[in-house]
Tab-separated table of N, CA and C in Angstrom:
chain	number	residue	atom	x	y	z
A	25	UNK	N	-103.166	-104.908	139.337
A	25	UNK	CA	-103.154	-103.454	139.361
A	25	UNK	C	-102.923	-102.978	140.788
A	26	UNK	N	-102.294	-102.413	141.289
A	26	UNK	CA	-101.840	-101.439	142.225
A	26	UNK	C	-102.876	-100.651	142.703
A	27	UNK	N	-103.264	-100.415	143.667
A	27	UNK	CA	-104.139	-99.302	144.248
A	27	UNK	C	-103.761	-98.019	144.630
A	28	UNK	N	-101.929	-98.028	144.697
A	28	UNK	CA	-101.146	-96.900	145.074
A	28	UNK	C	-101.048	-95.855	143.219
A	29	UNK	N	-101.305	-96.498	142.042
A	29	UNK	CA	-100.836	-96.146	141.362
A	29	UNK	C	-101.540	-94.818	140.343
A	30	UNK	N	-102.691	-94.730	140.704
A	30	UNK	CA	-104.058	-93.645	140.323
A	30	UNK	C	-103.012	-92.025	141.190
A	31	UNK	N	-102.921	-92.418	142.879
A	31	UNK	CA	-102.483	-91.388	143.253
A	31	UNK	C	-100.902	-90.718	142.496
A	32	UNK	N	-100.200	-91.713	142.812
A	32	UNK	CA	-98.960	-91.225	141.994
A	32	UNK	C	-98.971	-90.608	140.640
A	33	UNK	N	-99.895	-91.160	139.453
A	33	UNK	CA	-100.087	-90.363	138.527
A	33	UNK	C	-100.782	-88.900	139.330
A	34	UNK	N	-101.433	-88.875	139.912
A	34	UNK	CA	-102.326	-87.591	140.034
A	34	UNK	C	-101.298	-86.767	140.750
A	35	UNK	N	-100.318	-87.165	141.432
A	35	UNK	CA	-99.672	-86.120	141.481
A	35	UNK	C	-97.967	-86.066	140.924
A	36	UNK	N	-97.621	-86.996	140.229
A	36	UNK	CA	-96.880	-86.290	139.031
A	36	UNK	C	-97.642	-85.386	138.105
A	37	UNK	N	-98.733	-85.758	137.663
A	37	UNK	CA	-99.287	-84.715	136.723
A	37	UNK	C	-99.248	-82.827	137.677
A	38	UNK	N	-100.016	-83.206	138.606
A	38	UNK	CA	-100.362	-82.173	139.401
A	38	UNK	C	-99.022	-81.049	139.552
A	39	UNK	N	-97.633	-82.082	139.812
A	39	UNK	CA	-96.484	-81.794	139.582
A	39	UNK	C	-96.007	-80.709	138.292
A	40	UNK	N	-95.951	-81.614	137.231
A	40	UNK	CA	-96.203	-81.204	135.907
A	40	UNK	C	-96.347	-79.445	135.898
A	41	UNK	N	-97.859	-79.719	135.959
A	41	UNK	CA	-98.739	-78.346	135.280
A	41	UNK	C	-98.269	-77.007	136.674
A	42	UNK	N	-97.826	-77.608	138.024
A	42	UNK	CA	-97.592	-76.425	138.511
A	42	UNK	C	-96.262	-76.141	138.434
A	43	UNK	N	-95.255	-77.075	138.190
A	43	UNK	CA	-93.883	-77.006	137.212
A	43	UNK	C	-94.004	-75.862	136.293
A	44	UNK	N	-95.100	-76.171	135.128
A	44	UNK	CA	-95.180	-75.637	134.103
A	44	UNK	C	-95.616	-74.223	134.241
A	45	UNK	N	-96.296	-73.684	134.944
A	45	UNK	CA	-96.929	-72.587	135.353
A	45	UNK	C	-96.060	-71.584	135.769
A	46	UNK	N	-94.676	-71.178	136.214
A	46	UNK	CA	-94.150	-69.964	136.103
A	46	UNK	C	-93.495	-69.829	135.290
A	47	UNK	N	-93.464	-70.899	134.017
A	47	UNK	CA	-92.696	-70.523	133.082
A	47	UNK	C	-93.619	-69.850	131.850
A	48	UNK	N	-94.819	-70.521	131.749
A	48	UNK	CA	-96.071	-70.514	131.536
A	48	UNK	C	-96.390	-68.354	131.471
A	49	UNK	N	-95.984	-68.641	132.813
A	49	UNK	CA	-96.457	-66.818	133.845
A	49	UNK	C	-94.860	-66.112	132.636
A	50	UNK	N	-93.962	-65.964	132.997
A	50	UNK	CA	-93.053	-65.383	132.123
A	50	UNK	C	-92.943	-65.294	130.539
A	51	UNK	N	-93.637	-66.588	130.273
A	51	UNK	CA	-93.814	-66.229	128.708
A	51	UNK	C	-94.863	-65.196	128.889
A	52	UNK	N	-95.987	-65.751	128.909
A	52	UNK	CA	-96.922	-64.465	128.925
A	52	UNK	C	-96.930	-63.151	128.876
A	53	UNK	N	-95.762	-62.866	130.209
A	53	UNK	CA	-95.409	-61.598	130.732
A	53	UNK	C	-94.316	-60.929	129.629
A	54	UNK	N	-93.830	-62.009	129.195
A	54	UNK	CA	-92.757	-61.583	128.103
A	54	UNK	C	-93.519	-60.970	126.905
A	55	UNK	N	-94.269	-61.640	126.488
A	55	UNK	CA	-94.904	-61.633	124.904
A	55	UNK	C	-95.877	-60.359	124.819
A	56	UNK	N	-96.892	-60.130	126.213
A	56	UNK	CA	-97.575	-59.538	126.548
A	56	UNK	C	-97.016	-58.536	126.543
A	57	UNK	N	-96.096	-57.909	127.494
A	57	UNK	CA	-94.979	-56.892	127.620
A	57	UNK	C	-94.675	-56.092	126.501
A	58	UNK	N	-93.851	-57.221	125.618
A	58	UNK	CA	-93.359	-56.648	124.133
A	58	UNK	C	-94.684	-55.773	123.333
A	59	UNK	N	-96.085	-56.791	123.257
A	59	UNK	CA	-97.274	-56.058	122.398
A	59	UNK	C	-97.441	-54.996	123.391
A	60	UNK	N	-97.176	-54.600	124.442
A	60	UNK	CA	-97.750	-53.561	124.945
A	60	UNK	C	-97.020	-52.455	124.725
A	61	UNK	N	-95.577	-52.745	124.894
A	61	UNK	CA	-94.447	-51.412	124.547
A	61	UNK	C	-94.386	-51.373	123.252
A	62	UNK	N	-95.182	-52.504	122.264
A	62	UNK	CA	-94.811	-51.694	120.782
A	62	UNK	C	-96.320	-50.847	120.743
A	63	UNK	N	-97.255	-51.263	121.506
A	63	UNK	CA	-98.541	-50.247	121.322
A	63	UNK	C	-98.065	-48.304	121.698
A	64	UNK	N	-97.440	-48.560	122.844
A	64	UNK	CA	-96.913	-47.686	123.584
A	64	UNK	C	-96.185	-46.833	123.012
A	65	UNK	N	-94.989	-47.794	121.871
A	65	UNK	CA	-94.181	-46.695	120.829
A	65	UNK	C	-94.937	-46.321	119.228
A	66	UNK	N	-96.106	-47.467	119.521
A	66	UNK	CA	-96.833	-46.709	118.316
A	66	UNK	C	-97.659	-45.356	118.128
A	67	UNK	N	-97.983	-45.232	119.649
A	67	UNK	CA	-98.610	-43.571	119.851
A	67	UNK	C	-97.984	-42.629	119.194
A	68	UNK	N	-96.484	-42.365	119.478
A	68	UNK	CA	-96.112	-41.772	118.556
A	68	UNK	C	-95.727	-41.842	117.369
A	69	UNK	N	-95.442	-42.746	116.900
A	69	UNK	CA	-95.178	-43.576	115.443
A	69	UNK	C	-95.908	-43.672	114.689
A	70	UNK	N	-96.396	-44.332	113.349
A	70	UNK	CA	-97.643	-43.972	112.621
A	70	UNK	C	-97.914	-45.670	113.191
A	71	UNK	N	-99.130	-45.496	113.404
A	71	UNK	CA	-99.908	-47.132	113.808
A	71	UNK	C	-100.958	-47.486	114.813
A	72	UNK	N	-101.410	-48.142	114.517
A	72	UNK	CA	-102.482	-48.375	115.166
A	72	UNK	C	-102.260	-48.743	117.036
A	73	UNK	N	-101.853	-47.604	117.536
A	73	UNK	CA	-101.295	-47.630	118.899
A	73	UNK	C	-102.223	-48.178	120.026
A	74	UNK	N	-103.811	-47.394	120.002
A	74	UNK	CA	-104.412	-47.710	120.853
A	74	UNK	C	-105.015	-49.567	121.126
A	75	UNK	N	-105.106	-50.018	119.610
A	75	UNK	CA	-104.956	-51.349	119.263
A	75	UNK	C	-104.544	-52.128	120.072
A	76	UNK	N	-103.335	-51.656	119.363
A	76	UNK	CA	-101.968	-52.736	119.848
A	76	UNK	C	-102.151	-52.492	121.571
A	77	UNK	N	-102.279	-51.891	121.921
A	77	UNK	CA	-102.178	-51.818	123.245
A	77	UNK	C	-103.078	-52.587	124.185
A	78	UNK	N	-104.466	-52.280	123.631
A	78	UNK	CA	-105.674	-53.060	124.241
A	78	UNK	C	-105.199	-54.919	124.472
A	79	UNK	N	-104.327	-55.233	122.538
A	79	UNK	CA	-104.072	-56.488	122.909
A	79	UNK	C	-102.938	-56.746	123.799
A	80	UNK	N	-101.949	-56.063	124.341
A	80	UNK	CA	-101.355	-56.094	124.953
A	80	UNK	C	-101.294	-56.647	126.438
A	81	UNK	N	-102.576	-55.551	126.630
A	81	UNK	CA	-103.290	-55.997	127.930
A	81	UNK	C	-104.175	-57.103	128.254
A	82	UNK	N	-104.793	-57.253	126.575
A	82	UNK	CA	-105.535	-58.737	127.203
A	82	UNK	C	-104.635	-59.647	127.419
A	83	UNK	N	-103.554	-59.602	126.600
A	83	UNK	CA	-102.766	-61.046	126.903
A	83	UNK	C	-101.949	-60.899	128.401
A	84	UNK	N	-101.729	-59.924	128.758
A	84	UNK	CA	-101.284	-60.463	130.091
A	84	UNK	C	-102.545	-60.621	131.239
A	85	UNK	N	-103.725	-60.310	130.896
A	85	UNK	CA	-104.767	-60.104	131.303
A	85	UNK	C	-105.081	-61.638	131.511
A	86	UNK	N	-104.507	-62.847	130.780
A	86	UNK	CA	-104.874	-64.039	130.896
A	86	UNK	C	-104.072	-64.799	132.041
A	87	UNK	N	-103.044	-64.346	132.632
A	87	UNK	CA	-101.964	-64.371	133.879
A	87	UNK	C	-101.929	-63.349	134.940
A	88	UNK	N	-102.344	-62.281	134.704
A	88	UNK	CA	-102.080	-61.240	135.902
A	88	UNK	C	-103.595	-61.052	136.338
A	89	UNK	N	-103.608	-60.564	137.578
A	89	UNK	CA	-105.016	-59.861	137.919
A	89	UNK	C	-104.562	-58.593	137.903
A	90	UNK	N	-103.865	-57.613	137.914
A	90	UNK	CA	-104.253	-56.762	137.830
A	90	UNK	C	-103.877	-55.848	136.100
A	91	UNK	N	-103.839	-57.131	135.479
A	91	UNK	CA	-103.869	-56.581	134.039
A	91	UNK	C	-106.122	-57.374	133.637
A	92	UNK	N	-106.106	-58.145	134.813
A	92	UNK	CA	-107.630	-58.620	134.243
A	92	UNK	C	-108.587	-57.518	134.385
A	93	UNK	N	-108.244	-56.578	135.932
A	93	UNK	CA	-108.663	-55.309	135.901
A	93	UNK	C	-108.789	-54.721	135.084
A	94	UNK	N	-107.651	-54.171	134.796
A	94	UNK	CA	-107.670	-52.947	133.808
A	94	UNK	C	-108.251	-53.175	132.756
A	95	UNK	N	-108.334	-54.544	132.247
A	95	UNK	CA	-108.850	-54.872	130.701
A	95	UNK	C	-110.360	-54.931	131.518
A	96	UNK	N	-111.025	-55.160	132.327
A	96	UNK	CA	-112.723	-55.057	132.417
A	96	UNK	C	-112.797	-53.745	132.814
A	97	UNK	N	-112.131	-52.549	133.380
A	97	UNK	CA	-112.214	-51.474	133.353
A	97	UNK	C	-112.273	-50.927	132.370
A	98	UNK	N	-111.288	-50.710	131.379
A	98	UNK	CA	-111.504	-50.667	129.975
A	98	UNK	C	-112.381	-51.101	128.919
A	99	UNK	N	-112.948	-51.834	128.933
A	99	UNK	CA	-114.034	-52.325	128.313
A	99	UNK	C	-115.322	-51.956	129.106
A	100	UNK	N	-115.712	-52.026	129.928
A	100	UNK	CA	-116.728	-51.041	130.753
A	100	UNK	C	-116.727	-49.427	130.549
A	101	UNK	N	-115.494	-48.988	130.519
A	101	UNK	CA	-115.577	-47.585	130.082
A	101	UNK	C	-116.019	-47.806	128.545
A	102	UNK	N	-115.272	-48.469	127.720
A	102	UNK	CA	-115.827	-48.083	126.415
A	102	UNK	C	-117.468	-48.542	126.361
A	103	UNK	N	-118.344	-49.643	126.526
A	103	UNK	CA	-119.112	-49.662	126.429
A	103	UNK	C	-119.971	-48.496	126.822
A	104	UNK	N	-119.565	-48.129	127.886
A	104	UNK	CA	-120.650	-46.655	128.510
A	104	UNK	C	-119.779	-45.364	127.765
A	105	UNK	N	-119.092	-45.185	126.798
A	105	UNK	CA	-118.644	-44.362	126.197
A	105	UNK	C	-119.852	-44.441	124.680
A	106	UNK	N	-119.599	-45.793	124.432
A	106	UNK	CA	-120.343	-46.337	122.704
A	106	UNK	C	-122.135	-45.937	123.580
A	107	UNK	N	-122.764	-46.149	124.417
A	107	UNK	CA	-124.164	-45.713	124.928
A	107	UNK	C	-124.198	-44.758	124.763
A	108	UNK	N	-123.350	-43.584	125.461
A	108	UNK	CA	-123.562	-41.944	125.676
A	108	UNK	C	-123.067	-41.447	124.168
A	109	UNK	N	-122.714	-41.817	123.299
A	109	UNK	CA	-122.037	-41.636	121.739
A	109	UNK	C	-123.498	-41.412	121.214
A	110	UNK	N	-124.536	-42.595	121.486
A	110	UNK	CA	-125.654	-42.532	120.370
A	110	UNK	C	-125.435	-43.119	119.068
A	111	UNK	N	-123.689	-43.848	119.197
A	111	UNK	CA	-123.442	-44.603	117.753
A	111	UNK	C	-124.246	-45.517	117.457
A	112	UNK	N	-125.009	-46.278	118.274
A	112	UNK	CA	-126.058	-47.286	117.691
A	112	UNK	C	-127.071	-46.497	116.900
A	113	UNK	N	-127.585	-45.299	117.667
A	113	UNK	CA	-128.796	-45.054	117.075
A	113	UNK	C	-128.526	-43.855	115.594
A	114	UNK	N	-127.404	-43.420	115.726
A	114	UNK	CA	-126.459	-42.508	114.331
A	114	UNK	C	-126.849	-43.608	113.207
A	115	UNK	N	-126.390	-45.165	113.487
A	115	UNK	CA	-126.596	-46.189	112.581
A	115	UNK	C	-126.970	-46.171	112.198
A	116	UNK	N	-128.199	-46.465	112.763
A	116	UNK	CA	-129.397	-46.926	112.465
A	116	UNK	C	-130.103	-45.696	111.423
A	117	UNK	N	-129.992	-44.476	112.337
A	117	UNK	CA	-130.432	-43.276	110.740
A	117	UNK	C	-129.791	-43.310	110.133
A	118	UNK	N	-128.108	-44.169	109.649
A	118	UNK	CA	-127.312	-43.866	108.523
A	118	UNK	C	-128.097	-44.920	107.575
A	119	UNK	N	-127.997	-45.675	108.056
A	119	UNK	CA	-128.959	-47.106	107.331
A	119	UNK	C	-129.861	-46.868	106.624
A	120	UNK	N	-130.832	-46.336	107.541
A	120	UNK	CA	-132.253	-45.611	106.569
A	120	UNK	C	-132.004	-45.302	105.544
A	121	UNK	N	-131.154	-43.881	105.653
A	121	UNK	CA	-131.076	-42.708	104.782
A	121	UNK	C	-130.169	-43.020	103.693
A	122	UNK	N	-129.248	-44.096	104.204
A	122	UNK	CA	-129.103	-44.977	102.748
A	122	UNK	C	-130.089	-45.359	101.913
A	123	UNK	N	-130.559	-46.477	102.446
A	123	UNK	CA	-131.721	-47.385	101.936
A	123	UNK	C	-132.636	-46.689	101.225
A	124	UNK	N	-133.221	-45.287	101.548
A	124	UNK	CA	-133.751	-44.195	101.168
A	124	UNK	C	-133.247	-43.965	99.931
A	125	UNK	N	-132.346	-43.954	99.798
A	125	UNK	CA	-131.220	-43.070	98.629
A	125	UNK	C	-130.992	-43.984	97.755
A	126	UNK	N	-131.016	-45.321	97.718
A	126	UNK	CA	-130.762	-46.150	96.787
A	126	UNK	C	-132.167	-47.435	96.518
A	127	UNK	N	-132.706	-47.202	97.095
A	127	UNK	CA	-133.866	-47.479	96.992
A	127	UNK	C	-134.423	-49.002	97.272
A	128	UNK	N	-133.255	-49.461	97.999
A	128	UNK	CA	-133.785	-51.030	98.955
A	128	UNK	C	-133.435	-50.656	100.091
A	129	UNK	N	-134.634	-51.400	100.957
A	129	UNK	CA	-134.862	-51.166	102.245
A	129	UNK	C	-133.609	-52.057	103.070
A	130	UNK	N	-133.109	-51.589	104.248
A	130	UNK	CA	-131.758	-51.755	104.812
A	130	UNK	C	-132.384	-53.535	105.354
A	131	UNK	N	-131.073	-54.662	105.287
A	131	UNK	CA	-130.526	-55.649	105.558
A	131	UNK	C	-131.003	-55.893	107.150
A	132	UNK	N	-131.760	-56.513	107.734
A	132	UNK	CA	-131.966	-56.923	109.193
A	132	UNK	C	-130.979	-57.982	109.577
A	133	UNK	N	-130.228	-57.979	110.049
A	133	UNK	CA	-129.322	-58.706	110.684
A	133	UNK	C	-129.765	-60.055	110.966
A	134	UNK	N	-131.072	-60.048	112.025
A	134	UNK	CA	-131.467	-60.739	112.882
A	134	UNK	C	-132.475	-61.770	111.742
A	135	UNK	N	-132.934	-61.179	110.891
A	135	UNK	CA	-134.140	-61.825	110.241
A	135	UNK	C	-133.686	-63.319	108.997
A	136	UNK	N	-133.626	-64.055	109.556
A	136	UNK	CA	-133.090	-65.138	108.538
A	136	UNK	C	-133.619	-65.212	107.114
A	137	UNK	N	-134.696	-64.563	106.667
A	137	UNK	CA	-135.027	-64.064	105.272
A	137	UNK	C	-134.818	-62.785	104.056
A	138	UNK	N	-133.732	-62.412	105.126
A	138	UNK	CA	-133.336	-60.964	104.451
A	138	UNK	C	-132.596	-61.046	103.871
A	139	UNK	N	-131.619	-62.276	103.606
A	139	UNK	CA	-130.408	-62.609	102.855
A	139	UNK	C	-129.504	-61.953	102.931
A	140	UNK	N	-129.409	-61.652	104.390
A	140	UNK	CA	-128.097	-61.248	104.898
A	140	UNK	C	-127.911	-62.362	106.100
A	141	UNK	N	-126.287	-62.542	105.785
A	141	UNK	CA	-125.685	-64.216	106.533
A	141	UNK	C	-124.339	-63.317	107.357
A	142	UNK	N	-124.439	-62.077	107.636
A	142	UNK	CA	-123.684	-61.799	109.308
A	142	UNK	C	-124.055	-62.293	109.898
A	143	UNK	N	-125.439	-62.289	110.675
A	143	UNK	CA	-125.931	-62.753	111.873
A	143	UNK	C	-125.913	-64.503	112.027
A	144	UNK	N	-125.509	-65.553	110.933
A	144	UNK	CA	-125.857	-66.766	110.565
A	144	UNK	C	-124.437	-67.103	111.384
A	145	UNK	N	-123.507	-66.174	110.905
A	145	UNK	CA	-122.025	-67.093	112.713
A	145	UNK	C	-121.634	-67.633	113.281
């Protein structure tokens, strides 16, 4: 066995994957691109625009930094949008006032005896 021959693999490989990497970067940018301008023409179109768009951005979000930005900017705004909403706690009285109305008490997510298997995942 060769002692020269560990390095030479390590950097053909090394070769390889940074070979592979701006082509890698252009698909991305390509594919990413396209979901973003069809989010973009779905605003006005009938479709789920804002969607399509979000995925748009994550996928170039996995190659660009400043698409990684915008996608943790975006998701930080919505989270502190869904807090100041009160949609958790709207729920939670919609739940009740179901449960109320039909006369079994609402499904605990969390409780492994409630025989509800969302939370089981």
């Amino acid at each position: 066995m060769n002692g020269g021959t560990a390095p030479e693999a390590a950097r053909t490989t090394s070769r390889l994957t940074t070979g592979s990497r701006p082509v890698k970067k252009i698909f991305i940018a390509v594919i990413g691109g396209a979901v973003l301008l069809a989010g973009i023409a779905l605003l006005v179109l009938p479709g789920p625009g804002t969607v399509v768009i979000a995925a748009g951005v994550a996928i170039l979000a996995t190659e660009f930094l400043w698409a990684r930005r915008a996608w943790r900017k975006a998701k930080g705004t919505v989270a502190k949008v869904r807090r100041k909403s009160g949609f958790r706690s709207w729920w939670q009285r919609f739940k009740a006032r179901r449960a109320q109305t039909s006369g079994t008490p609402p499904k605990d997510h969390t409780d492994p005896t409630s025989g509800c298997d969302h939370g089981a995942r």
